[in-house]
Coordinates of C-alpha atoms in Angstrom, one line a residue:
M1 CA -7.7 -18.2 29.3
S2 CA -8.4 -21.6 30.2
A3 CA -11.9 -21.1 31.6
V4 CA -12.8 -19.7 28.1
M5 CA -11.5 -23.0 26.7
D6 CA -13.4 -25.2 29.2
A7 CA -15.5 -27.6 27.1
S8 CA -18.4 -27.6 29.8
P9 CA -19.5 -24.1 31.2
P10 CA -22.2 -23.6 33.3
T11 CA -25.4 -23.9 31.8
R12 CA -26.7 -20.6 33.1
L13 CA -23.8 -19.1 30.9
R14 CA -25.8 -19.9 27.8
A15 CA -28.6 -17.8 28.5
Q16 CA -26.3 -15.2 29.5
C17 CA -24.4 -15.0 26.2
A18 CA -26.6 -15.4 23.0
H19 CA -29.8 -14.1 22.6
V20 CA -32.2 -13.7 19.7
V21 CA -34.5 -10.4 19.7
D22 CA -36.3 -9.4 16.8
N23 CA -34.4 -12.0 14.7
E24 CA -31.2 -10.4 15.7
C25 CA -28.3 -12.3 17.4
Y26 CA -26.7 -11.0 20.6
I27 CA -23.4 -12.3 22.1
V28 CA -22.4 -11.2 25.7
D29 CA -19.3 -11.3 27.5
P30 CA -20.2 -13.1 30.4
E31 CA -17.4 -11.4 32.4
T32 CA -17.5 -7.5 31.2
R33 CA -21.1 -7.9 30.0
V34 CA -20.0 -6.0 26.7
T35 CA -23.0 -6.8 24.4
Y36 CA -22.3 -7.3 20.4
R37 CA -24.9 -7.7 17.9
K38 CA -23.9 -10.3 15.4
G39 CA -23.8 -8.9 11.6
K40 CA -22.7 -10.2 8.2
L41 CA -20.6 -13.1 7.3
L42 CA -17.0 -11.9 6.6
G43 CA -15.4 -15.4 6.1
K44 CA -14.6 -18.8 6.9
G45 CA -11.9 -21.1 7.3
G46 CA -11.0 -24.7 8.3
F47 CA -12.9 -24.5 11.9
A48 CA -14.0 -21.0 12.7
R49 CA -16.6 -18.3 10.8
V50 CA -16.0 -14.7 11.1
H51 CA -18.6 -12.1 11.4
E52 CA -19.1 -8.6 12.0
L53 CA -19.7 -7.9 15.8
I54 CA -21.2 -4.3 16.7
D55 CA -20.7 -3.0 20.2
V56 CA -24.2 -2.1 20.9
R57 CA -23.2 0.5 23.5
T58 CA -20.5 2.4 21.2
Q59 CA -21.5 1.0 17.8
Q60 CA -17.8 0.2 17.3
V61 CA -17.8 -2.6 14.6
Y62 CA -15.3 -5.7 15.4
A63 CA -14.5 -8.8 13.3
G64 CA -15.5 -11.6 15.6
K65 CA -13.9 -15.2 15.0
I66 CA -16.3 -17.5 16.2
I67 CA -15.0 -21.1 16.9
P68 CA -17.6 -24.0 17.8
R69 CA -16.7 -25.7 20.8
S70 CA -17.3 -29.1 18.9
Q71 CA -14.2 -28.2 16.8
V72 CA -12.1 -27.8 19.9
S73 CA -12.7 -30.9 21.6
R74 CA -10.3 -32.8 19.1
P75 CA -6.9 -33.7 19.9
G76 CA -4.5 -30.5 19.7
Q77 CA -7.2 -27.9 18.7
K78 CA -7.5 -26.2 22.2
E79 CA -3.7 -25.7 22.6
K80 CA -3.6 -24.5 18.9
I81 CA -6.2 -21.7 19.9
L82 CA -4.5 -21.1 23.1
R83 CA -1.1 -20.7 21.3
E84 CA -2.9 -17.9 18.8
I85 CA -4.2 -16.1 21.5
D86 CA -1.5 -15.7 23.4
L87 CA 1.1 -14.8 20.8
H88 CA -1.6 -12.3 19.0
R89 CA -2.8 -10.6 21.7
P90 CA 0.3 -8.8 23.0
L91 CA 1.1 -7.5 19.5
V92 CA 0.3 -3.8 19.5
N93 CA 1.1 -2.1 15.9
K94 CA -0.5 -0.2 13.3
H95 CA 0.2 -2.7 10.6
V96 CA -1.0 -6.0 12.6
V97 CA -4.6 -6.5 13.2
R98 CA -5.6 -5.9 17.0
L99 CA -6.8 -8.6 19.0
H100 CA -8.8 -6.9 21.5
D101 CA -10.7 -9.4 23.4
F102 CA -11.7 -13.2 23.6
F103 CA -14.4 -15.0 25.8
G104 CA -16.9 -18.1 25.5
D105 CA -20.2 -19.2 26.0
A106 CA -22.0 -22.6 26.1
E107 CA -21.5 -23.2 22.1
N108 CA -18.9 -21.1 20.8
I109 CA -15.5 -19.3 21.8
Y110 CA -15.3 -15.7 20.4
I111 CA -11.9 -13.8 19.6
I112 CA -12.6 -10.1 18.8
L113 CA -10.5 -8.7 16.2
E114 CA -10.2 -5.5 14.6
Y115 CA -12.3 -4.9 11.9
C116 CA -10.6 -4.5 8.2
P117 CA -13.6 -3.7 5.8
R118 CA -11.4 -3.4 2.7
K119 CA -10.9 -7.2 3.0
S120 CA -7.5 -8.5 1.7
L121 CA -4.9 -8.4 -1.0
V122 CA -6.5 -11.2 -2.8
H123 CA -9.7 -9.1 -3.0
L124 CA -7.8 -6.1 -3.8
L125 CA -6.0 -7.8 -6.7
K126 CA -9.2 -9.4 -8.1
Q127 CA -10.8 -5.9 -8.2
R128 CA -7.9 -4.3 -10.0
G129 CA -7.6 -6.6 -12.7
G130 CA -4.6 -9.1 -11.2
Q131 CA -1.9 -6.6 -10.9
L132 CA -0.7 -3.3 -9.4
P133 CA 1.4 -0.5 -10.3
E134 CA 4.6 -0.3 -8.7
T135 CA 3.5 3.1 -7.5
E136 CA 0.9 1.2 -5.4
V137 CA 2.8 -2.1 -4.5
A138 CA 5.7 0.3 -2.6
P139 CA 3.7 1.4 0.1
L140 CA 1.7 -1.9 0.6
M141 CA 5.4 -3.7 0.9
R142 CA 6.8 -0.8 3.0
Q143 CA 3.8 -1.3 5.2
L144 CA 4.1 -5.2 5.2
A145 CA 8.1 -4.5 6.0
E146 CA 7.0 -2.5 8.8
G147 CA 4.6 -4.9 10.3
V148 CA 6.8 -8.0 10.2
R149 CA 9.9 -5.8 11.7
Y150 CA 7.5 -5.5 14.7
T151 CA 6.4 -8.8 15.1
H152 CA 10.0 -10.4 14.8
S153 CA 11.1 -7.7 17.3
Q154 CA 8.6 -9.3 19.6
G155 CA 10.1 -12.7 19.0
V156 CA 6.9 -14.1 16.6
V157 CA 7.6 -15.6 13.4
H158 CA 4.1 -15.7 11.4
R159 CA 4.8 -18.5 9.2
D160 CA 1.8 -17.9 6.8
L161 CA 2.3 -14.6 5.2
K162 CA 0.6 -14.6 2.1
L163 CA -2.0 -12.3 0.3
G164 CA -4.9 -13.5 2.0
N165 CA -3.6 -12.6 5.4
M166 CA -2.9 -9.3 4.4
L167 CA -6.2 -7.0 5.3
L168 CA -6.9 -3.7 4.4
D169 CA -8.5 -1.2 6.8
E170 CA -11.0 1.7 5.8
H171 CA -8.1 4.1 4.9
M172 CA -6.3 1.1 2.6
E173 CA -3.6 0.3 5.3
L174 CA -2.3 -2.9 5.6
K175 CA -2.6 -5.0 8.6
I176 CA -1.1 -8.4 9.1
A177 CA -3.5 -10.8 10.3
D178 CA -4.1 -14.8 11.1
F179 CA -1.5 -15.9 13.9
G180 CA -3.1 -19.3 13.5
L181 CA 0.6 -20.8 12.9
A182 CA 2.6 -18.2 14.3
A183 CA 5.3 -19.8 16.4
R184 CA 7.8 -17.7 19.2
V185 CA 11.3 -18.5 18.3
A186 CA 13.1 -16.3 20.8
D187 CA 15.5 -18.3 23.1
E188 CA 14.4 -21.8 21.2
P189 CA 15.8 -23.1 17.8
P190 CA 13.5 -22.5 14.5
R191 CA 10.5 -24.9 14.4
Q192 CA 11.2 -28.1 12.5
A193 CA 7.7 -28.4 10.7
V194 CA 6.7 -27.9 7.3
C195 CA 3.5 -25.4 7.5
G196 CA 2.0 -22.7 5.4
T197 CA 0.8 -22.1 2.2
P198 CA 2.6 -24.0 -0.6
N199 CA 3.3 -21.3 -3.0
Y200 CA 5.1 -19.1 -0.2
L201 CA 7.1 -21.5 1.6
A202 CA 10.6 -20.8 1.8
P203 CA 13.1 -23.6 0.5
E204 CA 14.6 -24.1 4.0
V205 CA 11.3 -25.1 5.4
L206 CA 10.9 -27.9 2.6
R207 CA 14.4 -28.8 3.5
M208 CA 13.2 -29.4 7.0
E209 CA 15.9 -26.8 8.3
G210 CA 13.4 -25.0 10.5
H211 CA 10.9 -21.9 10.1
G212 CA 13.0 -19.0 11.2
F213 CA 12.5 -14.9 10.5
A214 CA 14.0 -15.4 7.4
A215 CA 11.2 -17.6 5.9
D216 CA 9.0 -14.7 6.5
V217 CA 11.3 -12.3 4.6
W218 CA 11.0 -15.0 1.7
A219 CA 7.1 -15.1 1.9
M220 CA 7.5 -11.1 1.3
G221 CA 9.1 -11.9 -1.9
C222 CA 6.6 -13.9 -3.0
I223 CA 3.8 -11.4 -1.9
M224 CA 5.8 -8.5 -3.6
Y225 CA 6.2 -10.9 -6.8
A226 CA 1.9 -11.8 -6.9
L227 CA 1.2 -8.1 -6.2
L228 CA 3.2 -6.8 -9.2
V229 CA 3.0 -9.9 -11.5
G230 CA -0.5 -11.2 -10.6
R231 CA 0.5 -14.9 -9.4
P232 CA 3.1 -16.2 -6.9
P233 CA 6.7 -16.7 -8.7
F234 CA 6.7 -20.4 -8.1
E235 CA 3.2 -21.4 -8.9
T236 CA 2.7 -24.2 -11.2
S237 CA -0.3 -26.7 -12.0
T238 CA 1.0 -29.5 -9.3
L239 CA 2.5 -29.2 -5.6
A240 CA 5.4 -31.5 -6.6
E241 CA 6.6 -29.1 -9.6
T242 CA 6.0 -26.0 -7.2
Y243 CA 8.4 -27.1 -4.5
Q244 CA 11.0 -28.2 -7.0
R245 CA 10.9 -25.0 -8.2
I246 CA 11.2 -23.3 -4.9
L247 CA 13.9 -25.6 -4.1
R248 CA 15.9 -24.6 -7.3
G249 CA 15.0 -21.1 -6.9
A250 CA 13.3 -21.0 -10.3
Y251 CA 11.1 -18.1 -11.5
T252 CA 11.2 -15.4 -13.9
L253 CA 11.1 -11.5 -13.5
P254 CA 8.9 -9.8 -16.2
S255 CA 11.0 -7.2 -18.3
G256 CA 8.7 -4.3 -17.7
L257 CA 9.7 -4.4 -14.1
S258 CA 11.8 -1.3 -12.7
D259 CA 15.3 -2.1 -11.9
S260 CA 14.6 -1.3 -8.1
A261 CA 11.8 -3.5 -8.0
R262 CA 13.8 -6.4 -9.7
N263 CA 16.6 -5.6 -7.2
L264 CA 14.5 -6.2 -4.4
L265 CA 12.8 -9.2 -5.6
V266 CA 16.1 -11.0 -6.1
A267 CA 17.3 -10.0 -2.6
L268 CA 14.3 -11.2 -0.7
L269 CA 14.0 -14.5 -2.7
Q270 CA 17.5 -15.6 -1.9
S271 CA 17.4 -19.4 -1.5
E272 CA 20.1 -19.3 1.2
P273 CA 18.1 -17.6 4.5
K274 CA 21.5 -15.9 5.7
D275 CA 21.7 -14.1 2.1
R276 CA 18.2 -12.5 2.5
P277 CA 18.3 -8.7 4.0
S278 CA 17.1 -7.8 7.2
L279 CA 13.7 -5.9 7.8
T280 CA 15.7 -2.8 8.3
E281 CA 17.8 -3.3 5.2
V282 CA 14.5 -4.0 3.5
L283 CA 12.8 -0.7 4.6
E284 CA 16.0 1.0 3.3
H285 CA 15.5 -0.4 0.0
P286 CA 15.0 2.4 -2.8
F287 CA 12.1 0.8 -3.9
L288 CA 10.4 1.1 -0.7
R289 CA 11.4 4.5 0.4
P290 CA 8.5 7.1 0.3
P291 CA 8.2 9.3 -2.5
R292 CA 9.2 13.0 -2.0
E293 CA 6.6 15.5 -3.5
Q294 CA 8.4 17.7 -5.8
S295 CA 6.6 21.1 -7.4
G296 CA 7.4 19.7 -11.0
Q297 CA 5.4 16.4 -10.5
L298 CA 2.0 17.8 -11.3
T299 CA 3.0 19.4 -14.7
G300 CA 4.7 15.8 -15.7
L301 CA 1.6 14.1 -14.1
L302 CA -1.0 16.0 -16.5
S303 CA 1.1 15.9 -19.5
R304 CA 0.7 12.0 -19.3
L305 CA -3.2 12.7 -19.0
R306 CA -3.5 14.2 -22.6
I307 CA -5.9 11.5 -23.9
D308 CA -9.3 12.2 -25.7
Q309 CA -12.6 11.1 -24.6
Q310 CA -12.5 7.6 -26.6
Q311 CA -9.0 6.9 -25.4
Q312 CA -10.2 7.6 -21.8
Q313 CA -12.8 4.9 -22.3
Q314 CA -10.4 2.5 -23.6
A315 CA -7.8 3.2 -20.7
G316 CA -10.6 2.7 -18.1
A317 CA -11.4 -0.2 -19.7
N318 CA -7.8 -1.9 -20.0
A319 CA -7.2 -0.6 -16.2
G320 CA -9.5 -3.1 -14.9
H321 CA -9.4 -1.5 -11.3
P322 CA -12.6 -2.1 -9.2
S323 CA -12.0 0.1 -6.5
T324 CA -12.9 0.5 -2.9
L325 CA -14.1 3.8 -1.4
R326 CA -12.5 5.9 1.1
T327 CA -15.0 8.4 1.7
S328 CA -15.2 11.2 4.6
G329 CA -18.1 12.9 6.5
M330 CA -18.9 16.4 6.6
Q331 CA -18.4 17.2 10.4
G332 CA -19.5 20.4 12.1
A333 CA -21.4 23.5 10.9
A334 CA -19.5 26.3 9.2
R335 CA -20.2 30.1 9.5
D336 CA -21.1 31.6 6.4
S337 CA -18.2 33.4 5.0
H338 CA -20.1 36.5 4.4
V339 CA -17.4 37.9 1.6
P340 CA -18.8 41.0 -0.3
L341 CA -18.8 40.5 -4.0
G342 CA -16.9 43.6 -4.6
D343 CA -14.1 42.9 -2.2
C344 CA -12.2 40.7 -4.2
G345 CA -10.7 40.9 -7.8
L346 CA -11.9 37.5 -8.3
F347 CA -15.4 38.9 -9.0
G348 CA -13.9 41.0 -11.6
T349 CA -13.0 38.0 -13.4
L350 CA -16.3 36.5 -12.7
G351 CA -18.1 39.0 -14.3
R352 CA -16.2 38.5 -17.4
V353 CA -16.7 34.9 -17.2
L354 CA -20.3 35.1 -16.7
C355 CA -21.4 37.8 -18.9
L356 CA -20.7 36.2 -22.4
D357 CA -21.2 37.6 -25.5
K358 CA -22.5 35.7 -28.6
R359 CA -18.9 34.2 -29.7
S360 CA -18.2 32.9 -26.2
S361 CA -21.6 31.9 -25.5
K362 CA -20.7 28.4 -25.9
L363 CA -18.4 28.3 -23.0
G364 CA -18.8 24.7 -21.5
T365 CA -19.1 24.1 -18.1
T366 CA -15.3 22.6 -17.7
Q367 CA -14.0 26.2 -19.2
L368 CA -16.3 27.9 -16.5
L369 CA -14.7 25.7 -13.4
Q370 CA -11.3 26.4 -15.0
R371 CA -11.3 30.1 -15.4
L372 CA -12.9 30.4 -11.9
L373 CA -10.3 28.6 -10.4
Q374 CA -7.7 30.2 -12.5
A375 CA -9.0 33.6 -11.1
C376 CA -8.7 32.6 -7.5
L377 CA -5.2 31.3 -7.9
D378 CA -4.1 34.5 -9.6
E379 CA -5.6 36.3 -6.6
I380 CA -4.8 33.9 -3.6
P381 CA -2.4 35.3 -0.9
P382 CA 0.6 32.9 -0.2
S383 CA -0.9 31.6 2.7
G384 CA -3.8 32.3 5.3
V385 CA -7.1 31.2 6.7
P386 CA -10.2 31.7 4.6
P387 CA -13.6 32.1 6.8
P388 CA -15.5 28.9 6.7
W389 CA -19.0 28.6 4.7
A390 CA -22.4 27.5 6.3
G391 CA -24.0 25.1 3.6
S392 CA -23.9 22.1 2.1
A393 CA -23.2 21.0 -1.7
L394 CA -23.5 17.8 -3.7
L395 CA -20.5 15.3 -3.6
V396 CA -19.6 11.9 -4.6
T397 CA -19.7 9.8 -1.5
K398 CA -19.5 6.2 -3.3
W399 CA -17.5 5.1 -6.2
I400 CA -16.6 1.9 -8.1
D401 CA -14.4 1.5 -11.0
Y402 CA -15.7 -1.5 -12.8
S403 CA -14.5 -0.2 -16.3
N404 CA -12.6 -3.5 -17.0
K405 CA -16.1 -5.0 -17.8
F406 CA -18.8 -2.2 -17.6
G407 CA -18.2 1.2 -16.3
F408 CA -18.0 3.7 -13.3
G409 CA -20.5 3.5 -10.8
F410 CA -20.9 6.3 -8.0
Q411 CA -23.4 7.4 -5.2
L412 CA -24.4 11.3 -4.4
S413 CA -24.8 12.5 -1.2
D414 CA -28.5 12.9 -1.9
R415 CA -28.4 8.9 -2.9
T416 CA -28.6 9.4 -6.5
V417 CA -26.8 6.6 -8.1
G418 CA -25.5 6.3 -11.7
V419 CA -23.3 4.5 -14.0
L420 CA -21.2 6.0 -16.8
F421 CA -21.1 2.9 -19.0
N422 CA -18.1 2.1 -21.3
D423 CA -20.1 3.0 -24.5
A424 CA -20.4 6.4 -23.0
T425 CA -24.1 5.9 -22.3
H426 CA -25.2 7.0 -18.7
L427 CA -28.0 5.5 -16.6
S428 CA -28.9 7.4 -13.2
F429 CA -31.7 6.4 -10.5
S430 CA -33.2 9.1 -8.5
P431 CA -32.8 9.2 -4.6
D432 CA -36.5 7.8 -4.2
R433 CA -35.7 5.1 -6.7
L434 CA -38.7 6.2 -8.9
R435 CA -37.3 7.8 -11.8
L436 CA -34.5 6.5 -14.4
E437 CA -32.9 8.8 -16.9
Y438 CA -30.9 7.2 -19.6
R439 CA -28.5 9.3 -21.7
D440 CA -27.1 7.9 -25.1
N441 CA -23.4 8.5 -26.3
H442 CA -24.9 11.9 -28.3
G443 CA -26.2 13.3 -24.5
S444 CA -30.1 12.7 -25.6
M445 CA -31.9 11.8 -22.6
E446 CA -35.2 9.9 -21.9
A447 CA -37.0 9.1 -18.4
H448 CA -38.7 6.0 -17.5
A449 CA -40.4 4.5 -14.5
P450 CA -38.6 1.2 -13.1
S451 CA -41.9 -0.7 -14.1
S452 CA -41.7 0.5 -18.0
M453 CA -37.7 0.2 -19.0
P454 CA -37.8 -0.4 -22.2
A455 CA -36.4 -4.2 -23.5
S456 CA -33.5 -2.3 -24.8
L457 CA -32.2 -0.8 -21.6
Q458 CA -33.2 -3.9 -19.3
E459 CA -29.4 -5.2 -19.2
K460 CA -28.1 -1.7 -18.4
Y461 CA -31.0 -1.1 -15.5
G462 CA -29.6 -4.8 -14.1
L463 CA -26.2 -3.2 -14.0
L464 CA -27.2 -0.2 -12.3
K465 CA -28.9 -2.2 -9.7
Y466 CA -26.1 -4.6 -9.4
F467 CA -24.0 -1.4 -8.7
A468 CA -26.3 0.1 -6.4
H469 CA -26.6 -2.9 -4.4
Y470 CA -22.7 -3.4 -4.4
M471 CA -21.9 0.3 -3.0
E472 CA -24.9 0.1 -0.5
E473 CA -23.6 -3.3 1.2
N474 CA -20.0 -3.1 0.5
L475 CA -18.9 0.4 0.6
T476 CA -19.1 2.9 3.6
E477 CA -19.3 6.7 3.6
G478 CA -16.6 6.9 6.4
G479 CA -18.6 9.9 8.4
D480 CA -21.8 11.6 8.6
V481 CA -22.2 12.9 5.0
P482 CA -24.9 15.7 4.9
K483 CA -28.0 15.2 2.5
G484 CA -27.2 17.1 -0.5
P485 CA -29.4 20.0 -1.7
A486 CA -32.5 19.3 -3.1
R487 CA -32.9 19.2 -7.0
K488 CA -36.6 19.2 -7.4
K489 CA -37.8 19.5 -11.2
K490 CA -34.1 19.2 -12.3
P491 CA -32.9 16.5 -14.4
L492 CA -30.8 13.9 -12.5
V493 CA -27.1 14.6 -11.8
H494 CA -24.8 12.4 -14.0
L495 CA -21.4 11.9 -14.4
Q496 CA -19.6 13.4 -17.4
R497 CA -16.1 12.0 -17.4
W498 CA -13.6 10.4 -15.0
M499 CA -10.1 9.8 -14.9
R500 CA -7.7 7.7 -12.5
T501 CA -4.0 8.5 -12.1
D502 CA -1.6 6.9 -9.9
R503 CA -2.4 9.7 -7.6
A504 CA -6.1 10.2 -7.4
V505 CA -9.3 9.6 -9.3
I506 CA -11.0 12.7 -10.6
M507 CA -14.8 12.9 -11.4
Q508 CA -16.5 15.7 -13.4
L509 CA -20.4 16.0 -12.5
S510 CA -23.3 17.5 -14.5
C511 CA -24.1 19.7 -12.0
S512 CA -21.0 21.9 -12.7
M513 CA -19.1 20.1 -10.2
L514 CA -15.4 18.8 -10.0
Q515 CA -14.2 16.3 -7.3
V516 CA -10.7 14.7 -6.5
N517 CA -10.5 11.9 -4.3
F518 CA -6.1 11.4 -3.4
F519 CA -5.1 8.1 -2.7
G520 CA -1.9 8.8 -0.8
D521 CA -3.8 10.7 2.2
H522 CA -7.1 9.9 1.7
T523 CA -7.6 14.0 1.3
K524 CA -10.8 15.2 -1.0
L525 CA -11.3 18.2 -3.0
V526 CA -14.6 19.2 -4.5
L527 CA -15.1 22.2 -6.6
S528 CA -18.7 23.2 -7.2
A529 CA -20.2 26.2 -9.6
E530 CA -23.6 25.1 -9.4
R531 CA -24.3 28.4 -8.4
P532 CA -21.7 30.2 -10.4
E533 CA -22.1 33.4 -8.5
R534 CA -20.9 31.8 -5.4
P535 CA -18.5 28.7 -6.6
L536 CA -17.6 26.7 -3.5
V537 CA -14.7 24.5 -2.3
L538 CA -15.0 21.6 -0.2
Y539 CA -12.0 20.1 1.7
V540 CA -11.7 16.9 3.5
D541 CA -8.0 16.7 5.1
E542 CA -5.8 14.0 6.5
Q543 CA -7.8 13.7 9.9
R544 CA -10.9 13.4 7.9
R545 CA -12.1 16.8 8.9
T546 CA -14.4 18.5 6.2
A547 CA -14.4 22.5 5.6
A548 CA -16.3 24.5 3.1
Y549 CA -15.4 27.7 1.8
T550 CA -16.7 30.2 -1.0
L551 CA -13.9 30.3 -3.8
A552 CA -13.9 34.2 -3.2
A553 CA -13.0 33.8 0.4
I554 CA -9.9 31.8 -0.6
A555 CA -8.9 34.1 -3.2
R556 CA -9.2 37.1 -0.4
F557 CA -8.0 35.5 2.7
G558 CA -5.6 32.5 1.2
C559 CA -5.7 29.0 2.7
D560 CA -2.5 26.7 3.4
E561 CA 0.0 25.2 1.3
A562 CA -2.0 21.7 1.3
L563 CA -5.0 23.1 0.1
Q564 CA -3.5 25.2 -2.4
E565 CA -1.4 22.3 -3.9
R566 CA -4.7 20.4 -4.3
L567 CA -6.4 23.4 -6.0
R568 CA -3.5 23.6 -8.3
F569 CA -3.8 19.9 -9.0
A570 CA -7.4 20.1 -9.8
L571 CA -6.6 23.1 -12.1
G572 CA -4.5 20.9 -14.1
A573 CA -7.0 18.3 -14.5
L574 CA -9.5 20.8 -15.6
H575 CA -7.2 21.8 -18.1
E576 CA -7.1 18.6 -19.5
F577 CA -10.9 18.1 -19.4
A578 CA -11.3 21.6 -20.9
E579 CA -9.5 20.3 -24.1
L580 CA -11.8 17.3 -24.3
E581 CA -14.8 19.5 -23.9
Q582 CA -13.8 21.9 -26.8
R583 CA -12.9 19.1 -29.1
D584 CA -16.5 17.9 -28.5
L585 CA -17.8 21.1 -29.5
R586 CA -16.0 21.5 -32.3
R587 CA -17.3 18.2 -33.8
T588 CA -20.9 18.9 -32.8
A589 CA -20.7 22.6 -34.3

């Protein structure tokens, strides 16, 4: 390790370790010969910058902490970096950012870290309007407690736990980062130094009594409070007053918190270190216990979703939840199911659904999806394995909820992008970016070329471009998503309505498609009736494996309980959407 820190490496090392080719910067590990391409800047601190580093052979993306050698020439800086590497490198836990490697060249020292594309809890809070519901805070705190319990078991106290040092990977799993202030406390007394971030400092640290494991537990209480309330518990306008409040244990608990949340916060923020719970006790607290799925939860959940379209827009505006995408790729080619239409009772219902008389000719797309799915679930065997179907269907690959200001943006697998604005208007951009379609809040559509957008639509056009750029630069598809089927000479697909619950985001598109992205396990369900004679189901499971089936195959052969449960959830959402659609039809009749 000391060789890496050598401030005067051989001159030839400079040529080996840093190259510029076609304006791309490449970094080479002189020992392993692994070559990294330097990507975008992810962040910067006191004396380091963090960039994406992409292994050119494997295409694996890392976060590279790049420290100029000029910064480590100052007294104590070299030892600080050595200590950070020494403490962090042995830590291997799913809730701790992994330190993969480190090396140096003539100008810099490089620390190769696990890449967390969803940034930090600071960014999450900003995106979500400043606060998170208890249902989302609980799993984050459980993951934090598991990570801290592990680091403590290795004799390491972090000493700087805060929102900014809690990163999120592509699956929104929490990872503890930045061990620059960490210390090993095993076999030695607590370190008597005031270090860390003021709003998260424990009272014993301010009293110069040392920074032991219990100080990390205190910081966890500050993090939990900040997630629920939107600010740390002792934050004031001056540092002196903040310290006084910490020493007095003076903070307030909002009345809207549940009893279990209040109880855990009080336990974590005990002024005396000996009175705070152990990490095992924290993990056993009722607030952090994983929720148990119960069959009756769906009915209760859906009963809370009975809001009309105007209320839905307002609910989205009040939620303030710009979100990050967790998408999945379509992997492997499936075989055609070849289910004969006459072999399944579903198609008796299909005939009744599709052959409409005059009185039922106003059947909406939502009711169509609802009846198809209801017919499938009425016929489905208790269990089974349906044959897969070969083909593709359109799906949402990226989305962002910015309804606290503007609206809900999305990108489809054919690269169409669109925004459903808070005023119920919609603007879409074609995959080739040569055509724009605007729909007013009555559904009337007008098409324009980008160069001839009316002045009245320029602001929304600018917002659409902002959404498109943000999704392109910041959100990933998470896999090889196939391009959706071509839709030549057809109107662009647009978002009709969406709904967000504690469990999922539900999106209904104009192409007779419903998509449900589940937050907890990152599964996704797509129900498509664009070809109503062959409605399709796409399902992405917890391992991000994607399968496609015809609805007829599921009705005939069955499917596993996980998929059945999600189909039932989708049916409940369609019931709610169908009520909205019927109200709209009655108003326009």
